[in-house]
Amino acid sequence: MSATNLISPAIRRSVSVAMKVAVIGSGISGAVCASTLARNGVSVTIFDSGRGPGGRMSQRREVGEDGKELTFDHGAPFFSLTNPDAMSLVHEWESRGFVSQWKQVFGSFDCASNKFLGFQQEEDTNNKYVGVPGMNSISKALCNQSGVESMFGTGIAKLEWLEEEIPWLLKDSKGQNVGRYDGVVASDKNIVSPRFTQVTGLPPPLDLNLIPELATKLQDIPVLPCFSLMLAFKEPLSLIPAKGLSFKNSEILSWAHCDSTKPGRSTDSERWILHSTPGYASSVIAKTGLQKLSSETLDKISEEMFKEFQCSGLVSSLPFFMKAHRWGSAFPAKSIAVEERCLWDRNRNLAICGDFCVSPNVEGAILSGLAAASKLLLASSCL
């Protein structure tokens, strides 16, 4: 079943008026929404302050000491599926070649006893999917969908509601107008969050007074931060019998995976990614704030995370590349629209979607993006 068929036939038949929609954020939720809208005849523009798509499914490109490029999926390592709609969409992506199953052994490691607690059953390894050749390949493909215009390096600093025929006016961080739109999809929770002000010094782009019915749900979405550590080794870490492992009884590490074992990745080096615990990340952020971290601070974080990895006794050599990255709001700590899957203001054609609506994972983001697209398509049929 295609993404088009995930939308009600009645809605598809009734879309007769060209509608222009702005989607803010090119993570998986925004990309799914934009692609679905475009496939159903809506004109879509995606805005993202980053250099490319992906959000927490982005891929980091670095250069090793030998001058060769190193790639890391430093956000979401993989995703699993339980919902039929999400499965249908991902199977379509799989047929198009930018998604594949990641079939490896996964385990759990206890840092108190320095022993493995167990390994995942083989039948469970069939439900782990990755983008190919990088996690960001999914958002890239969706943002290149016919009918989608992508504006990277363009952060939206202001969403103005005008009492006119085309009501939404968007402005970038320089105060320049970047377009007028019939509807808006915000797939980044920071568009209404105080965190936007903490990072930029500016008020959030969307004034909650415009959407009083949704304001109470959006005012405070707690998040759990995370640091990721990218490592590259010349030789395989042969003492680790799993390619993905969760850590128990560690105050610093929560997860590690071998990125170079994923389908479509270079095997010139063995690349691992470590994720910190939310507690460790929170303790660092409490001292440093959310401003850009100094190289000295990032080096210290790298050393602390790698030392914990070494203490497991699983690391047989030193990496030739090591670099930390901060995800300041990595995981939402609550879901605000589980049943509806997105927030919707029909009076203003405004949808707010993301994993924070459904569940803090890729599948939740996919479902929320589909729900937002459905709301806009229904609205376009009523124009």
Coordinates of C-alpha atoms in Angstrom, one line a residue:
M1 CA 0.0 0.0 0.0
S2 CA 1.4 3.4 -0.9
A3 CA 1.6 6.5 1.2
T4 CA -1.2 7.9 -0.9
N5 CA -3.5 5.0 0.0
L6 CA -3.0 5.7 3.7
I7 CA -5.1 8.8 3.3
S8 CA -8.9 8.4 3.2
P9 CA -10.2 8.0 -0.5
A10 CA -12.9 10.5 0.3
I11 CA -10.3 13.1 1.2
R12 CA -8.2 12.3 -1.8
R13 CA -11.2 12.7 -4.2
S14 CA -12.2 16.0 -2.7
V15 CA -8.9 17.8 -3.0
S16 CA -9.7 20.2 -5.7
V17 CA -8.2 23.6 -4.7
A18 CA -4.4 24.1 -4.8
M19 CA -3.2 24.6 -1.3
K20 CA 0.2 25.9 -0.2
V21 CA 1.5 24.4 3.0
A22 CA 4.7 25.2 4.9
V23 CA 6.3 22.4 6.9
I24 CA 8.7 23.5 9.6
G25 CA 11.3 20.8 10.3
S26 CA 12.7 18.0 8.0
G27 CA 12.9 15.3 10.6
I28 CA 11.0 12.1 9.9
S29 CA 7.6 13.5 11.0
G30 CA 7.8 16.6 8.9
A31 CA 9.3 14.7 5.9
V32 CA 6.5 12.1 6.0
C33 CA 3.9 14.8 6.3
A34 CA 5.3 16.9 3.4
S35 CA 5.7 13.9 1.1
T36 CA 2.2 12.7 1.8
L37 CA 0.7 16.1 1.1
A38 CA 2.7 16.5 -2.1
R39 CA 1.6 13.0 -3.4
N40 CA -2.0 14.2 -2.8
G41 CA -1.7 17.4 -4.9
V42 CA -0.7 20.0 -2.2
S43 CA 2.2 22.4 -2.8
V44 CA 4.6 22.0 0.0
T45 CA 7.7 23.9 1.2
I46 CA 9.9 22.5 4.0
F47 CA 11.9 24.9 6.1
D48 CA 14.8 23.7 8.2
S49 CA 17.7 25.6 9.8
G50 CA 20.0 22.7 9.3
R51 CA 22.2 22.0 6.3
G52 CA 20.2 19.0 5.3
P53 CA 17.2 16.8 6.4
G54 CA 16.9 14.2 9.1
G55 CA 16.6 15.8 12.5
R56 CA 17.6 13.1 15.0
M57 CA 17.9 10.7 12.0
S58 CA 20.6 12.8 10.5
Q59 CA 24.0 11.4 9.5
R60 CA 27.2 13.0 10.6
R61 CA 30.2 13.3 8.2
E62 CA 33.6 13.6 9.7
V63 CA 37.2 13.3 8.4
G64 CA 39.7 10.8 10.0
E65 CA 43.4 11.3 10.5
D66 CA 44.1 9.7 7.1
G67 CA 41.9 12.2 5.3
K68 CA 39.1 9.7 4.6
E69 CA 35.5 10.5 5.3
L70 CA 33.8 8.9 8.2
T71 CA 30.0 8.7 8.5
F72 CA 28.0 8.2 11.7
D73 CA 24.2 7.7 12.4
H74 CA 24.7 9.6 15.6
G75 CA 21.0 10.0 16.4
A76 CA 18.5 7.2 16.2
P77 CA 20.4 3.9 15.6
F78 CA 17.4 2.0 14.0
F79 CA 13.7 1.8 14.4
S80 CA 11.1 -0.9 14.9
L81 CA 7.5 -1.1 13.9
T82 CA 4.2 -2.3 15.3
N83 CA 1.5 -0.2 13.6
P84 CA 0.1 -1.5 10.2
D85 CA 0.1 2.0 8.7
A86 CA 3.7 2.6 9.5
M87 CA 4.6 -0.9 8.3
S88 CA 2.9 -0.3 5.0
L89 CA 4.8 3.0 4.5
V90 CA 8.2 1.5 5.5
H91 CA 7.7 -1.5 3.2
E92 CA 7.2 0.9 0.4
W93 CA 10.4 2.7 1.3
E94 CA 12.1 -0.7 1.4
S95 CA 11.0 -1.4 -2.1
R96 CA 12.4 1.9 -3.2
G97 CA 15.8 1.0 -1.8
F98 CA 16.4 3.6 0.9
V99 CA 15.4 1.4 3.8
S100 CA 16.6 -2.0 4.8
Q101 CA 16.4 -4.4 7.7
W102 CA 19.4 -4.5 10.0
K103 CA 19.9 -8.1 11.0
Q104 CA 22.5 -8.3 13.8
V105 CA 22.8 -9.7 17.3
F106 CA 21.8 -7.4 20.1
G107 CA 22.4 -7.8 23.8
S108 CA 22.3 -6.2 27.2
F109 CA 25.5 -5.6 29.3
D110 CA 25.6 -5.1 33.1
C111 CA 28.3 -2.7 34.1
A112 CA 28.1 -3.8 37.8
S113 CA 29.2 -7.4 37.0
N114 CA 30.9 -6.7 33.7
K115 CA 28.8 -9.5 32.2
F116 CA 26.3 -9.8 29.4
L117 CA 22.7 -10.4 30.7
G118 CA 21.5 -11.9 27.5
F119 CA 21.0 -11.7 23.8
Q120 CA 18.0 -10.9 21.7
Q121 CA 16.2 -13.9 20.1
E122 CA 16.9 -14.3 16.4
E123 CA 13.2 -13.8 15.4
D124 CA 13.3 -10.3 17.0
T125 CA 16.1 -9.1 14.8
N126 CA 13.8 -9.0 11.8
N127 CA 12.1 -5.8 13.1
K128 CA 15.0 -3.4 13.0
Y129 CA 15.1 -1.0 10.1
V130 CA 17.7 1.5 9.0
G131 CA 17.9 4.1 6.2
V132 CA 20.4 3.2 3.4
P133 CA 23.1 4.4 3.0
G134 CA 22.4 6.5 6.1
M135 CA 19.5 7.1 8.5
N136 CA 19.0 10.5 6.8
S137 CA 18.4 8.8 3.5
I138 CA 14.7 8.4 4.4
S139 CA 14.1 12.2 5.0
K140 CA 16.3 13.0 1.9
A141 CA 14.1 10.8 -0.3
L142 CA 10.9 12.2 1.1
C143 CA 12.1 15.8 0.8
N144 CA 13.0 15.2 -2.8
Q145 CA 9.4 14.1 -3.5
S146 CA 7.9 15.8 -6.6
G147 CA 5.8 18.7 -5.3
V148 CA 8.1 19.4 -2.3
E149 CA 10.4 22.4 -2.2
S150 CA 13.1 22.2 0.5
M151 CA 14.6 25.3 2.0
F152 CA 17.6 24.2 4.2
G153 CA 19.6 26.7 6.2
T154 CA 16.5 28.6 6.7
G155 CA 15.2 28.8 10.3
I156 CA 11.8 30.2 10.9
A157 CA 11.8 32.8 13.6
K158 CA 8.2 34.1 13.2
L159 CA 4.8 32.7 12.2
E160 CA 2.4 35.6 11.7
W161 CA -1.3 35.1 11.3
L162 CA -2.9 37.6 9.0
E163 CA -6.7 38.0 8.6
E164 CA -6.4 37.6 4.9
E165 CA -7.1 35.1 2.2
I166 CA -3.6 33.5 2.5
P167 CA -3.3 33.9 6.2
W168 CA 0.2 32.7 7.3
L169 CA 3.3 34.8 6.8
L170 CA 6.6 33.2 7.7
K171 CA 9.8 35.2 8.5
D172 CA 13.3 33.9 8.8
S173 CA 15.9 34.6 11.5
K174 CA 16.9 37.8 9.7
G175 CA 13.3 39.1 9.7
Q176 CA 12.9 38.5 6.0
N177 CA 9.6 37.3 4.6
V178 CA 9.9 33.8 3.2
G179 CA 6.4 33.2 2.0
R180 CA 2.6 33.2 2.5
Y181 CA 0.8 29.9 3.1
D182 CA -2.7 28.5 3.5
G183 CA -1.6 26.1 6.2
V184 CA 1.4 25.3 8.4
V185 CA 2.8 22.1 9.9
A186 CA 5.2 22.5 12.8
S187 CA 7.1 19.3 13.3
D188 CA 9.6 20.8 15.8
K189 CA 8.3 21.2 19.3
N190 CA 10.8 24.1 19.9
I191 CA 8.7 26.3 17.7
V192 CA 6.6 27.0 20.9
S193 CA 9.2 26.1 23.5
P194 CA 11.0 28.3 25.9
R195 CA 14.1 26.3 24.8
F196 CA 14.0 28.3 21.6
T197 CA 14.6 31.4 23.6
Q198 CA 17.3 29.8 25.7
V199 CA 19.3 28.9 22.6
T200 CA 18.6 31.9 20.4
G201 CA 17.6 34.7 22.7
L202 CA 14.5 35.3 20.6
P203 CA 10.8 34.6 21.5
P204 CA 9.4 31.3 20.2
P205 CA 8.2 31.6 16.5
L206 CA 4.6 30.7 17.3
D207 CA 2.6 32.8 19.7
L208 CA 0.5 30.4 21.9
N209 CA -2.1 33.1 22.2
L210 CA -3.1 32.3 18.6
I211 CA -4.0 28.7 19.6
P212 CA -5.4 28.9 23.2
E213 CA -7.1 25.5 22.9
L214 CA -3.7 23.8 22.3
A215 CA -1.6 26.1 24.4
T216 CA -1.9 24.1 27.6
K217 CA -0.7 21.0 25.9
L218 CA 2.3 22.8 24.3
Q219 CA 3.5 25.0 27.1
D220 CA 5.8 22.5 28.8
I221 CA 6.9 19.3 27.0
P222 CA 9.6 17.8 29.2
V223 CA 12.5 16.3 27.3
L224 CA 15.4 14.0 28.1
P225 CA 18.8 15.1 26.7
C226 CA 21.5 12.8 25.4
F227 CA 25.2 12.9 24.3
S228 CA 26.4 10.7 21.5
L229 CA 30.0 9.7 21.1
M230 CA 31.3 8.8 17.7
L231 CA 34.2 6.4 17.6
A232 CA 36.3 4.9 14.8
F233 CA 38.7 1.9 15.2
K234 CA 41.2 0.5 12.7
E235 CA 40.5 -3.0 13.9
P236 CA 37.2 -4.7 14.9
L237 CA 36.2 -4.8 18.6
S238 CA 36.3 -8.6 18.6
L239 CA 35.5 -9.0 22.3
I240 CA 31.9 -7.7 21.8
P241 CA 29.6 -10.5 20.7
A242 CA 26.8 -8.1 19.8
K243 CA 26.5 -5.2 17.4
G244 CA 24.1 -3.3 19.5
L245 CA 23.9 -3.3 23.3
S246 CA 22.1 -1.6 26.1
F247 CA 23.9 -0.9 29.4
K248 CA 22.6 -1.6 32.8
N249 CA 23.9 -0.1 36.0
S250 CA 25.9 2.7 34.3
E251 CA 25.5 6.3 35.2
I252 CA 27.1 7.4 32.0
L253 CA 26.2 5.0 29.1
S254 CA 22.8 3.7 28.0
W255 CA 23.5 2.3 24.5
A256 CA 26.2 1.4 22.0
H257 CA 26.0 0.1 18.4
C258 CA 28.4 -0.7 15.6
D259 CA 27.4 1.7 12.9
S260 CA 29.6 0.1 10.2
T261 CA 27.6 -3.2 10.3
K262 CA 24.5 -1.5 8.9
P263 CA 23.5 -2.2 5.2
G264 CA 25.1 0.1 2.7
R265 CA 27.8 1.5 5.1
S266 CA 31.5 1.7 4.5
T267 CA 33.6 -1.0 6.2
D268 CA 37.0 0.7 5.8
S269 CA 36.9 1.2 9.6
E270 CA 34.8 -0.1 12.5
R271 CA 32.6 2.7 13.7
W272 CA 30.8 2.7 17.0
I273 CA 28.4 5.2 18.6
L274 CA 27.7 5.5 22.3
H275 CA 24.7 7.2 23.8
S276 CA 24.8 8.6 27.3
T277 CA 22.1 8.3 29.9
P278 CA 19.7 11.2 30.3
G279 CA 21.0 11.7 33.8
Y280 CA 24.6 12.2 32.7
A281 CA 23.5 14.6 29.9
S282 CA 21.3 16.6 32.3
S283 CA 24.2 16.9 34.8
V284 CA 26.4 18.3 32.1
I285 CA 23.8 20.7 30.7
A286 CA 23.0 21.9 34.2
K287 CA 26.6 23.2 34.3
T288 CA 27.0 24.4 30.7
G289 CA 23.6 25.5 29.7
L290 CA 22.3 25.1 26.1
Q291 CA 24.7 27.4 24.4
K292 CA 27.3 26.0 22.0
L293 CA 29.7 23.9 23.9
S294 CA 33.5 24.6 23.8
S295 CA 35.8 22.0 22.3
E296 CA 37.3 21.5 25.7
T297 CA 34.0 20.6 27.2
L298 CA 33.2 18.2 24.4
D299 CA 36.7 16.6 24.8
K300 CA 36.0 16.0 28.5
I301 CA 32.6 14.4 27.7
S302 CA 34.3 12.2 25.1
E303 CA 36.9 11.1 27.6
E304 CA 34.3 10.3 30.3
M305 CA 32.1 8.3 28.0
F306 CA 34.9 6.4 26.4
K307 CA 36.5 5.6 29.8
E308 CA 33.2 4.0 30.8
F309 CA 33.2 2.0 27.6
Q310 CA 36.7 0.8 28.4
C311 CA 35.8 -0.1 31.9
S312 CA 33.5 -2.8 30.5
G313 CA 36.5 -4.8 29.4
L314 CA 35.0 -5.0 25.9
V315 CA 37.3 -2.5 24.2
S316 CA 40.6 -4.0 22.9
S317 CA 42.1 -0.9 21.2
L318 CA 42.0 2.8 21.1
P319 CA 40.0 4.7 18.5
F320 CA 41.7 6.8 15.9
F321 CA 38.7 9.1 15.9
M322 CA 36.6 10.3 18.8
K323 CA 34.0 13.1 18.9
A324 CA 31.0 13.9 21.1
H325 CA 27.7 15.5 20.0
R326 CA 24.9 17.0 22.2
W327 CA 21.2 16.3 21.6
G328 CA 19.8 18.9 24.0
S329 CA 16.2 17.6 23.7
A330 CA 16.7 14.1 22.4
F331 CA 13.6 12.4 23.7
P332 CA 10.2 13.7 24.8
A333 CA 9.3 12.6 28.3
K334 CA 5.6 12.5 27.7
S335 CA 3.2 12.2 24.7
I336 CA 0.6 14.9 24.3
A337 CA -1.8 13.6 21.6
V338 CA -1.7 9.8 21.7
E339 CA -5.2 9.3 20.3
E340 CA -5.3 12.1 17.8
R341 CA -1.6 11.6 16.8
C342 CA -1.1 15.3 16.1
L343 CA -2.5 18.7 17.4
W344 CA -4.8 20.5 15.0
D345 CA -6.3 23.9 14.9
R346 CA -8.9 23.8 12.1
N347 CA -9.6 27.6 12.4
R348 CA -6.0 28.3 11.4
N349 CA -5.1 25.3 9.3
L350 CA -2.2 24.6 11.8
A351 CA -1.0 21.1 12.6
I352 CA 1.7 20.3 15.1
C353 CA 3.2 16.8 14.8
G354 CA 6.2 14.8 16.0
D355 CA 7.2 11.9 18.2
F356 CA 6.2 14.1 21.2
C357 CA 2.6 13.6 20.1
V358 CA 2.4 9.8 19.9
S359 CA 5.5 8.0 21.3
P360 CA 9.2 9.0 21.6
N361 CA 10.5 6.9 18.6
V362 CA 10.6 6.9 14.8
E363 CA 7.3 5.0 14.5
G364 CA 5.6 7.6 16.6
A365 CA 7.0 10.4 14.4
I366 CA 5.8 8.6 11.2
L367 CA 2.3 8.2 12.5
S368 CA 2.1 11.8 13.7
G369 CA 3.3 13.0 10.3
L370 CA 0.6 11.0 8.5
A371 CA -2.1 12.3 10.9
A372 CA -1.0 15.9 10.2
A373 CA -1.1 15.3 6.5
S374 CA -4.6 13.9 6.8
K375 CA -5.8 17.0 8.7
L376 CA -4.4 19.4 6.0
L377 CA -5.8 17.3 3.2
L378 CA -9.3 17.4 4.7
A379 CA -9.0 21.2 5.2
S380 CA -7.9 21.6 1.5
S381 CA -11.0 19.8 0.4
C382 CA -13.1 22.3 2.2
L383 CA -11.5 25.4 0.7

